[in-house]
Amino acid sequence: MAKAPVLTPRADDFPRWYQDLITKAELADNGPVRGTMVIRPYGYGLWERMQQDMDARIKETGTQNAYFPLLIPQSYLAREADHVEGFAPELAVVTHGGGKELEEPAVVRPTSEMIINDYFSKWVQSYRDLPLLINQWGNVVRWELRPRLFLRTTEFLWQEGHTAHATYEEARDFAARIQRHVYADFMENTLAMDVVLGRKTVKERFAGAINTLTLEGMMGDGKALQLGTSHELGQNFAKAFNTRFLSKEGTQELVWQTSWGSTTRMIGALVMMHGDDDGLRVPPRLAAVQAVVLAVKGDEAVLAKVREIGDQLAAAGVRVHVDDRTDTPFGRRVVDWELKGVPVRIEVGPRDLENGTAMLARRIPGGKEPVAIDSLAGLLPTVLEEDQALLLRQSRERRESRTSEVSTIEEAVEAAAAGGWARIPWADLGAEGEAKLAEHAVTVRCLVTEDGAVPESEDAPGNVAVVARAY
């Protein structure tokens, strides 16, 4: 009788496979309040690596980190009508504190535009105060009706950037810079995720924005996942909060603003884009552990050698972990490391030691082969870069092979139902066609130009709508 698979096969039940992997790779558990999650150390380690990389990129733009309160007076949300309407169904409201009813209810932040703009209006007086570039790492709460770990949770972790500029052009260019040089560069070069950069339609635009730039990724089942957004807020919030500055010409002007964010949803994307039936496959540049050295048996000579190899790899710049837990069966440890997606395993047993070799197992392309122990330190950096490039190439090839060029709504719906994306001229679809797509649970993920670039405007000639079913 064949052994049951560790994970539900993706082809049988993709959502169940996803849930199995989150649990068995020890990434997260459900929290006690519906829709919340507990991020376990291995999952949080991925988030920490993401934070470090993105934080450095954000700071390269001149943006500084700050922190703003979790609780926002409810009256603040009424200041920008589109914004409050967009978030009203998701709000969590605190009505009691300290044993008594509050004079004014406080909203647990769903995003921080309102409270940050209140302080921007105090901090900005002159053109000399601009641009004002602030980022916050924190948590937000949006009451989620259909939760799924990492993808949609009531509370999630993120970064949110908020900026104020003297001109529309400066704000527009900064929002585009974040989309391309912070988010896209990070997702492609660190997470090895192929992403499509585009512009949201009016229907899909962030509440209160005049333009939303997005990054969309195709998951392993062909659905789309929004991975980050960068918004041009125009002067909507500046008007609501009277955020003005004295220009060089001596006139009082309203600032132009942006906001932008990415979340722990990227961990879910990592699972669904790179995972396979054996577990996670973590991109080497992201992995906290790039290589694990396993002792097959508790032989003293073997234990000494795996520790020596670990030291050699660490000296070569490889992030390495030595697994010498020989009281745990070797097969069990191999399955655990496969589930966690560590890029490389180096297995050493008594026979390997006699031959001066180790078994090199590569998680990303698969397969294993004996390699001279003395060559490992020189070989692994190259192997890790090859595997990083392979993940990005595989994700791009999946998206390209499963994207259809169509000309009708019916063809677009058919492509999405078959587990893929479709590209349809926006002039043929339009807002009316977008509403018809929604009847089939298909949405316009973004608008791109014919050659896949970000359009200058929503109604630019030649715009193409990228449509799909989405998470």
Coordinates of C-alpha atoms in Angstrom, one line a residue:
M1 CA 0.0 0.0 0.0
A2 CA 1.5 3.4 -1.1
K3 CA 2.2 5.9 1.6
A4 CA -0.1 8.9 1.7
P5 CA 1.6 12.1 0.5
V6 CA 2.8 14.6 3.1
L7 CA 0.8 17.4 1.3
T8 CA -2.4 17.3 -0.7
P9 CA -1.3 17.3 -4.3
R10 CA -1.7 20.7 -5.9
A11 CA -3.5 19.2 -8.9
D12 CA -6.1 17.6 -6.6
D13 CA -7.0 20.6 -4.4
F14 CA -4.8 23.7 -4.6
P15 CA -6.4 25.5 -1.6
R16 CA -6.0 22.4 0.6
W17 CA -2.4 22.1 -0.6
Y18 CA -1.8 25.7 0.4
Q19 CA -3.3 25.2 3.8
D20 CA -1.3 22.0 4.3
L21 CA 1.9 23.6 3.4
I22 CA 1.4 26.7 5.6
T23 CA 0.8 24.3 8.6
K24 CA 3.4 21.6 7.9
A25 CA 6.2 24.0 7.0
E26 CA 5.5 25.8 10.3
L27 CA 4.8 29.2 8.7
A28 CA 1.6 30.2 10.6
D29 CA -1.4 29.1 12.6
N30 CA -4.9 30.5 12.9
G31 CA -5.3 33.0 15.7
P32 CA -8.0 32.7 18.4
V33 CA -10.1 35.5 16.9
R34 CA -11.5 34.6 13.5
G35 CA -9.4 35.9 10.7
T36 CA -6.3 36.5 12.8
M37 CA -3.1 34.5 12.5
V38 CA 0.0 33.6 14.6
I39 CA 3.1 33.8 12.4
R40 CA 5.5 31.1 13.6
P41 CA 9.3 31.7 13.8
Y42 CA 10.1 30.2 10.4
G43 CA 7.4 32.3 8.7
Y44 CA 8.4 35.4 10.6
G45 CA 12.0 34.8 9.6
L46 CA 10.9 35.1 6.0
W47 CA 9.1 38.4 6.8
E48 CA 12.2 39.7 8.6
R49 CA 14.3 39.1 5.6
M50 CA 11.7 40.8 3.4
Q51 CA 11.6 43.8 5.8
Q52 CA 15.4 44.2 5.8
D53 CA 15.7 44.1 2.0
M54 CA 12.7 46.4 1.4
D55 CA 13.6 48.8 4.2
A56 CA 17.0 49.4 2.6
R57 CA 15.4 50.1 -0.8
I58 CA 12.8 52.5 0.7
K59 CA 15.5 54.4 2.5
E60 CA 17.5 54.8 -0.7
T61 CA 14.6 57.0 -2.0
G62 CA 15.2 59.4 0.9
T63 CA 12.2 58.1 2.9
Q64 CA 12.5 57.9 6.7
N65 CA 10.7 55.6 9.1
A66 CA 8.3 56.8 11.7
Y67 CA 5.4 55.4 13.8
F68 CA 1.8 56.6 14.2
P69 CA -0.9 55.4 16.6
L70 CA -2.9 52.3 16.1
L71 CA -6.1 54.0 17.2
I72 CA -7.6 56.8 15.1
P73 CA -10.5 59.1 16.2
Q74 CA -13.6 58.0 14.2
S75 CA -14.3 61.6 13.1
Y76 CA -11.0 61.6 11.1
L77 CA -12.4 59.1 8.6
A78 CA -15.3 61.4 7.7
R79 CA -12.9 64.0 6.3
E80 CA -12.4 62.3 2.9
A81 CA -15.7 60.8 1.6
D82 CA -14.3 58.3 -0.9
H83 CA -11.8 57.0 1.6
V84 CA -14.3 56.4 4.4
E85 CA -16.8 54.8 2.0
G86 CA -14.1 52.4 0.7
F87 CA -13.1 51.2 4.2
A88 CA -16.4 51.4 6.1
P89 CA -17.3 47.7 5.7
E90 CA -13.9 46.6 7.1
L91 CA -13.6 48.8 10.1
A92 CA -13.1 47.6 13.7
V93 CA -14.3 50.3 16.2
V94 CA -13.4 50.6 19.8
T95 CA -16.3 52.0 21.9
H96 CA -15.2 51.2 25.4
G97 CA -11.9 51.7 27.2
G98 CA -10.8 51.9 30.9
G99 CA -14.1 50.4 32.0
K100 CA -16.3 53.1 30.4
E101 CA -17.8 54.2 27.1
L102 CA -15.5 56.5 25.1
E103 CA -16.6 60.0 24.4
E104 CA -15.6 59.4 20.7
P105 CA -15.2 55.9 19.3
A106 CA -11.7 55.1 18.0
V107 CA -11.1 53.1 14.8
V108 CA -8.4 50.5 14.7
R109 CA -6.4 51.7 11.7
P110 CA -7.3 50.0 8.4
T111 CA -4.6 52.2 6.9
S112 CA -3.0 55.5 8.1
E113 CA -3.8 58.1 5.5
M114 CA -6.1 59.9 7.9
I115 CA -3.9 60.2 11.0
I116 CA -0.7 60.8 9.0
N117 CA -2.3 63.6 7.0
D118 CA -3.4 65.2 10.3
Y119 CA 0.3 65.5 11.2
F120 CA 1.5 66.4 7.7
S121 CA -0.8 69.4 7.9
K122 CA 1.1 70.5 11.1
W123 CA 4.6 69.6 9.8
V124 CA 4.4 71.2 6.3
Q125 CA 4.6 75.0 6.3
S126 CA 6.9 75.9 3.5
Y127 CA 8.3 74.6 0.3
R128 CA 11.5 74.0 2.3
D129 CA 9.6 71.2 4.2
L130 CA 9.0 69.3 0.9
P131 CA 9.2 66.6 -0.1
L132 CA 8.1 65.0 3.1
L133 CA 8.8 61.2 2.8
I134 CA 7.6 58.9 5.6
N135 CA 7.3 55.2 5.9
Q136 CA 5.8 53.1 8.7
W137 CA 6.3 49.4 9.5
G138 CA 3.3 48.1 11.6
N139 CA 0.0 46.3 11.6
V140 CA -3.5 47.2 10.4
V141 CA -6.9 45.7 10.9
R142 CA -9.5 45.2 8.2
W143 CA -12.4 42.9 9.2
E144 CA -12.1 40.0 6.8
L145 CA -15.2 37.9 6.0
R146 CA -13.3 35.2 4.0
P147 CA -10.0 34.8 5.8
R148 CA -7.0 32.8 4.5
L149 CA -3.6 32.7 6.2
F150 CA -1.3 35.4 4.8
L151 CA -3.6 36.2 1.8
R152 CA -6.6 37.7 3.6
T153 CA -6.5 38.1 7.4
T154 CA -8.2 40.5 9.7
E155 CA -4.9 41.7 11.1
F156 CA -1.8 41.8 8.9
L157 CA 1.7 43.3 8.9
W158 CA 2.9 45.7 6.3
Q159 CA 4.8 48.8 5.5
E160 CA 2.9 51.9 4.4
G161 CA 4.6 54.9 2.8
H162 CA 3.1 58.4 2.8
T163 CA 4.6 61.4 1.0
A164 CA 3.9 65.1 0.3
H165 CA 5.3 67.0 -2.7
A166 CA 5.2 70.5 -4.1
T167 CA 3.9 69.5 -7.6
Y168 CA 1.8 66.9 -9.3
E169 CA 4.7 65.8 -11.4
E170 CA 6.9 65.1 -8.4
A171 CA 4.2 63.0 -6.7
R172 CA 3.4 61.1 -9.9
D173 CA 7.1 60.3 -10.5
F174 CA 7.7 59.3 -6.9
A175 CA 4.7 56.8 -7.0
A176 CA 6.1 55.3 -10.2
R177 CA 9.6 55.1 -8.6
I178 CA 8.2 53.1 -5.7
Q179 CA 6.4 50.7 -8.0
R180 CA 9.4 50.1 -10.2
H181 CA 12.6 50.6 -8.2
V182 CA 11.4 49.5 -4.7
Y183 CA 8.6 46.9 -5.2
A184 CA 9.3 45.4 -8.7
D185 CA 13.0 45.2 -8.2
F186 CA 12.6 43.6 -4.8
M187 CA 10.0 41.1 -6.0
E188 CA 11.9 40.1 -9.1
N189 CA 15.4 40.1 -7.8
T190 CA 15.0 38.9 -4.2
L191 CA 11.7 37.0 -4.3
A192 CA 12.3 35.7 -7.8
M193 CA 8.7 36.5 -8.6
D194 CA 7.6 37.5 -12.1
V195 CA 5.2 40.5 -11.7
V196 CA 3.2 42.6 -14.2
L197 CA 3.3 46.3 -13.5
G198 CA 0.2 48.2 -14.5
R199 CA -2.4 50.9 -13.7
K200 CA -5.7 50.1 -11.9
T201 CA -9.0 51.0 -13.5
V202 CA -11.2 53.5 -11.8
K203 CA -13.3 50.7 -10.4
E204 CA -10.3 49.0 -8.8
R205 CA -8.5 52.2 -7.7
F206 CA -7.6 52.8 -4.0
A207 CA -10.3 54.7 -2.1
G208 CA -9.4 58.4 -2.3
A209 CA -6.7 58.1 -5.0
I210 CA -6.5 59.6 -8.4
N211 CA -4.4 56.8 -9.7
T212 CA -3.3 53.4 -8.4
L213 CA -0.2 51.6 -9.7
T214 CA -0.1 47.8 -9.1
L215 CA 2.1 44.8 -9.3
E216 CA 0.2 41.5 -10.1
G217 CA 1.6 38.0 -9.9
M218 CA 0.3 34.7 -11.4
M219 CA 0.1 32.0 -8.8
G220 CA 0.6 28.3 -9.4
D221 CA -3.1 27.7 -10.1
G222 CA -3.3 30.6 -12.6
K223 CA -5.1 33.1 -10.4
A224 CA -3.8 36.6 -9.9
L225 CA -2.6 38.1 -6.6
Q226 CA -2.0 41.8 -6.0
L227 CA 1.4 42.1 -4.5
G228 CA 1.8 45.8 -3.9
T229 CA 0.3 49.1 -4.8
S230 CA 1.5 52.7 -5.1
H231 CA -1.1 55.4 -5.2
E232 CA -1.2 59.0 -6.4
L233 CA -3.5 60.7 -4.0
G234 CA -3.6 64.0 -5.9
Q235 CA -4.8 66.8 -3.5
N236 CA -7.8 65.0 -2.1
F237 CA -6.3 64.5 1.4
A238 CA -4.6 67.8 1.3
K239 CA -7.9 69.5 0.8
A240 CA -9.5 67.4 3.6
F241 CA -6.7 68.3 6.1
N242 CA -5.8 71.8 4.6
T243 CA -2.2 70.7 4.1
R244 CA -0.7 73.8 2.5
F245 CA 2.7 75.3 2.0
L246 CA 4.2 78.6 1.2
S247 CA 5.7 78.4 -2.3
K248 CA 8.9 80.0 -3.5
E249 CA 6.7 82.6 -5.2
G250 CA 5.0 83.4 -1.8
T251 CA 1.6 81.8 -2.5
Q252 CA -0.2 79.3 -0.4
E253 CA -0.5 75.9 -2.2
L254 CA -1.9 72.5 -1.5
V255 CA 0.6 69.6 -1.4
W256 CA 0.4 66.7 -3.8
Q257 CA 0.6 63.3 -2.2
T258 CA 1.3 59.6 -2.5
S259 CA 0.8 56.5 -0.4
W260 CA 2.1 52.9 -1.0
G261 CA 2.2 49.6 0.7
S262 CA 3.1 45.9 0.7
T263 CA 2.2 43.2 3.2
T264 CA 2.7 39.8 4.6
R265 CA 0.6 38.7 1.7
M266 CA 4.0 38.3 -0.1
I267 CA 4.6 35.2 2.1
G268 CA 1.4 33.7 0.7
A269 CA 2.5 34.6 -2.8
L270 CA 5.9 33.0 -2.2
V271 CA 4.1 29.7 -1.3
M272 CA 1.7 29.7 -4.2
M273 CA 4.1 30.9 -6.9
H274 CA 7.2 28.8 -6.0
G275 CA 5.8 25.9 -3.9
D276 CA 5.5 22.3 -5.3
D277 CA 4.0 19.0 -4.1
D278 CA 7.0 18.6 -1.7
G279 CA 6.7 22.0 0.0
L280 CA 8.2 25.4 -0.2
R281 CA 11.0 26.5 -2.5
V282 CA 12.6 29.6 -1.0
P283 CA 14.6 31.8 -3.3
P284 CA 18.3 31.7 -2.2
R285 CA 18.6 35.5 -1.8
L286 CA 15.7 35.5 0.6
A287 CA 16.4 32.3 2.5
A288 CA 17.6 32.8 6.1
V289 CA 19.1 29.3 5.7
Q290 CA 20.5 28.8 2.2
A291 CA 22.1 25.4 2.9
V292 CA 21.6 22.8 5.6
V293 CA 24.4 20.3 6.3
L294 CA 22.9 17.0 7.6
A295 CA 24.7 14.2 9.4
V296 CA 23.2 11.0 8.2
K297 CA 24.3 9.1 11.3
G298 CA 25.7 9.9 14.7
D299 CA 29.2 8.8 13.9
E300 CA 31.7 11.1 15.6
A301 CA 33.8 11.5 12.5
V302 CA 30.7 12.4 10.5
L303 CA 29.5 14.9 13.1
A304 CA 32.9 16.5 13.1
K305 CA 32.9 16.8 9.3
V306 CA 29.4 18.3 9.0
R307 CA 30.4 21.0 11.5
E308 CA 33.6 21.6 9.6
I309 CA 31.7 22.0 6.3
G310 CA 29.3 24.4 8.1
D311 CA 32.2 26.6 9.1
Q312 CA 33.7 26.5 5.6
L313 CA 30.4 27.5 4.0
A314 CA 29.8 30.3 6.5
A315 CA 33.3 31.6 5.7
A316 CA 32.3 31.6 2.0
G317 CA 29.3 33.8 2.7
V318 CA 26.7 31.1 2.6
R319 CA 23.9 31.2 5.3
V320 CA 24.2 27.7 6.6
H321 CA 22.7 25.5 9.3
V322 CA 24.2 22.3 10.6
D323 CA 21.6 19.6 11.4
D324 CA 23.3 17.1 13.7
R325 CA 20.1 15.9 15.3
T326 CA 20.9 12.2 14.7
D327 CA 18.4 11.2 17.4
T328 CA 15.7 12.2 14.8
P329 CA 15.4 9.8 11.9
F330 CA 17.3 11.0 8.8
G331 CA 14.3 10.6 6.5
R332 CA 12.1 12.7 8.8
R333 CA 14.7 15.5 8.8
V334 CA 14.9 15.4 5.0
V335 CA 11.1 15.8 4.6
D336 CA 11.1 18.7 7.1
W337 CA 13.8 20.6 5.2
E338 CA 12.1 19.9 1.9
L339 CA 8.8 21.3 3.3
K340 CA 10.6 24.4 4.5
G341 CA 12.2 24.9 1.0
V342 CA 15.8 25.4 2.1
P343 CA 17.6 25.7 -1.3
V344 CA 20.4 23.2 -0.7
R345 CA 20.9 20.1 1.4
I346 CA 24.4 18.6 1.9
E347 CA 24.1 15.1 3.3
V348 CA 27.1 13.4 4.9
G349 CA 27.3 9.8 6.0
P350 CA 30.1 7.3 6.8
R351 CA 30.4 6.1 3.2
D352 CA 30.5 9.7 1.9
L353 CA 33.3 10.4 4.4
E354 CA 35.3 7.5 3.1
N355 CA 35.0 8.8 -0.5
G356 CA 35.7 12.4 0.4
T357 CA 32.3 13.4 -1.0
A358 CA 28.9 14.7 0.2
M359 CA 25.5 14.3 -1.4
L360 CA 24.3 17.7 -2.8
A361 CA 20.5 17.9 -3.0
R362 CA 19.1 21.0 -4.8
R363 CA 15.6 21.8 -3.7
I364 CA 14.7 24.2 -6.6
P365 CA 15.5 22.2 -9.7
G366 CA 15.4 18.9 -7.8
G367 CA 17.8 16.0 -7.9
K368 CA 21.0 15.1 -6.0
E369 CA 24.5 14.2 -6.9
P370 CA 27.8 13.4 -5.0
V371 CA 30.2 16.3 -4.9
A372 CA 33.8 16.5 -3.5
I373 CA 33.6 18.0 0.0
D374 CA 36.6 20.2 -0.8
S375 CA 34.7 21.9 -3.7
L376 CA 31.6 22.8 -1.8
A377 CA 32.6 26.2 -0.5
G378 CA 33.6 27.3 -4.1
L379 CA 30.6 25.6 -5.7
L380 CA 27.6 26.7 -3.6
P381 CA 27.5 30.5 -4.3
T382 CA 27.2 29.7 -8.0
V383 CA 24.6 27.0 -7.4
L384 CA 22.5 29.3 -5.3
E385 CA 22.6 32.1 -8.0
E386 CA 21.6 29.5 -10.7
D387 CA 18.6 28.4 -8.6
Q388 CA 17.6 32.0 -7.9
A389 CA 17.5 32.7 -11.6
L390 CA 15.6 29.4 -12.3
L391 CA 12.8 30.3 -10.0
L392 CA 12.2 33.7 -11.7
R393 CA 12.4 32.1 -15.1
Q394 CA 9.9 29.4 -14.2
S395 CA 7.4 32.0 -12.8
R396 CA 7.8 34.1 -15.9
E397 CA 7.3 31.2 -18.3
R398 CA 4.2 30.1 -16.4
R399 CA 2.6 33.5 -16.7
E400 CA 3.6 33.9 -20.4
S401 CA 2.4 30.4 -21.4
R402 CA -0.9 30.8 -19.6
T403 CA -1.8 34.3 -20.8
S404 CA -4.1 34.4 -23.9
E405 CA -4.7 37.3 -26.3
V406 CA -8.5 37.7 -26.7
S407 CA -10.9 40.1 -28.3
T408 CA -14.2 39.3 -26.6
I409 CA -15.6 39.1 -23.0
E410 CA -16.6 35.5 -23.6
E411 CA -13.0 34.5 -24.5
A412 CA -11.6 36.4 -21.5
V413 CA -13.9 34.5 -19.1
E414 CA -13.0 31.2 -20.8
A415 CA -9.3 31.9 -20.4
A416 CA -9.7 32.7 -16.7
A417 CA -11.9 29.7 -16.1
A418 CA -9.2 27.5 -17.6
G419 CA -6.7 28.8 -15.0
G420 CA -5.0 31.5 -16.9
W421 CA -5.0 35.2 -17.7
A422 CA -6.2 37.1 -20.7
R423 CA -5.2 40.3 -22.4
I424 CA -8.0 42.3 -24.1
P425 CA -7.9 45.8 -25.7
W426 CA -9.4 48.2 -23.1
A427 CA -11.1 50.0 -26.0
D428 CA -13.0 46.8 -26.7
L429 CA -13.8 46.1 -23.0
G430 CA -14.3 49.4 -21.2
A431 CA -16.1 50.0 -17.9
E432 CA -19.3 48.3 -19.2
G433 CA -17.3 45.2 -20.1
E434 CA -15.5 45.3 -16.8
A435 CA -18.8 45.1 -15.0
K436 CA -19.8 42.1 -17.1
L437 CA -16.6 40.3 -16.3
A438 CA -17.3 40.7 -12.6
E439 CA -20.5 38.7 -13.1
H440 CA -18.2 35.7 -13.7
A441 CA -15.8 36.4 -10.8
V442 CA -13.3 37.8 -13.3
T443 CA -11.6 41.2 -12.7
V444 CA -9.4 43.6 -14.5
R445 CA -6.2 43.3 -12.7
C446 CA -4.5 46.2 -14.4
L447 CA -4.1 48.2 -17.6
V448 CA -0.8 47.9 -19.5
T449 CA 0.4 49.1 -22.9
E450 CA 0.5 46.8 -25.9
D451 CA 4.1 46.0 -25.1
G452 CA 3.4 45.5 -21.4
A453 CA 4.6 48.8 -19.9
V454 CA 2.6 51.0 -17.5
P455 CA 0.3 53.4 -19.4
E456 CA 0.6 57.1 -18.9
S457 CA -3.2 57.4 -18.4
E458 CA -6.2 55.2 -18.2
D459 CA -7.5 56.2 -21.5
A460 CA -4.2 56.2 -23.4
P461 CA -4.6 54.7 -26.9
G462 CA -3.7 51.1 -27.2
N463 CA -4.2 50.2 -23.5
V464 CA -4.7 46.5 -22.8
A465 CA -6.6 45.1 -19.9
V466 CA -5.1 42.1 -18.0
V467 CA -8.0 40.1 -16.7
A468 CA -8.1 37.0 -14.4
R469 CA -9.7 35.4 -11.4
A470 CA -8.0 36.6 -8.3
Y471 CA -7.3 35.9 -4.6

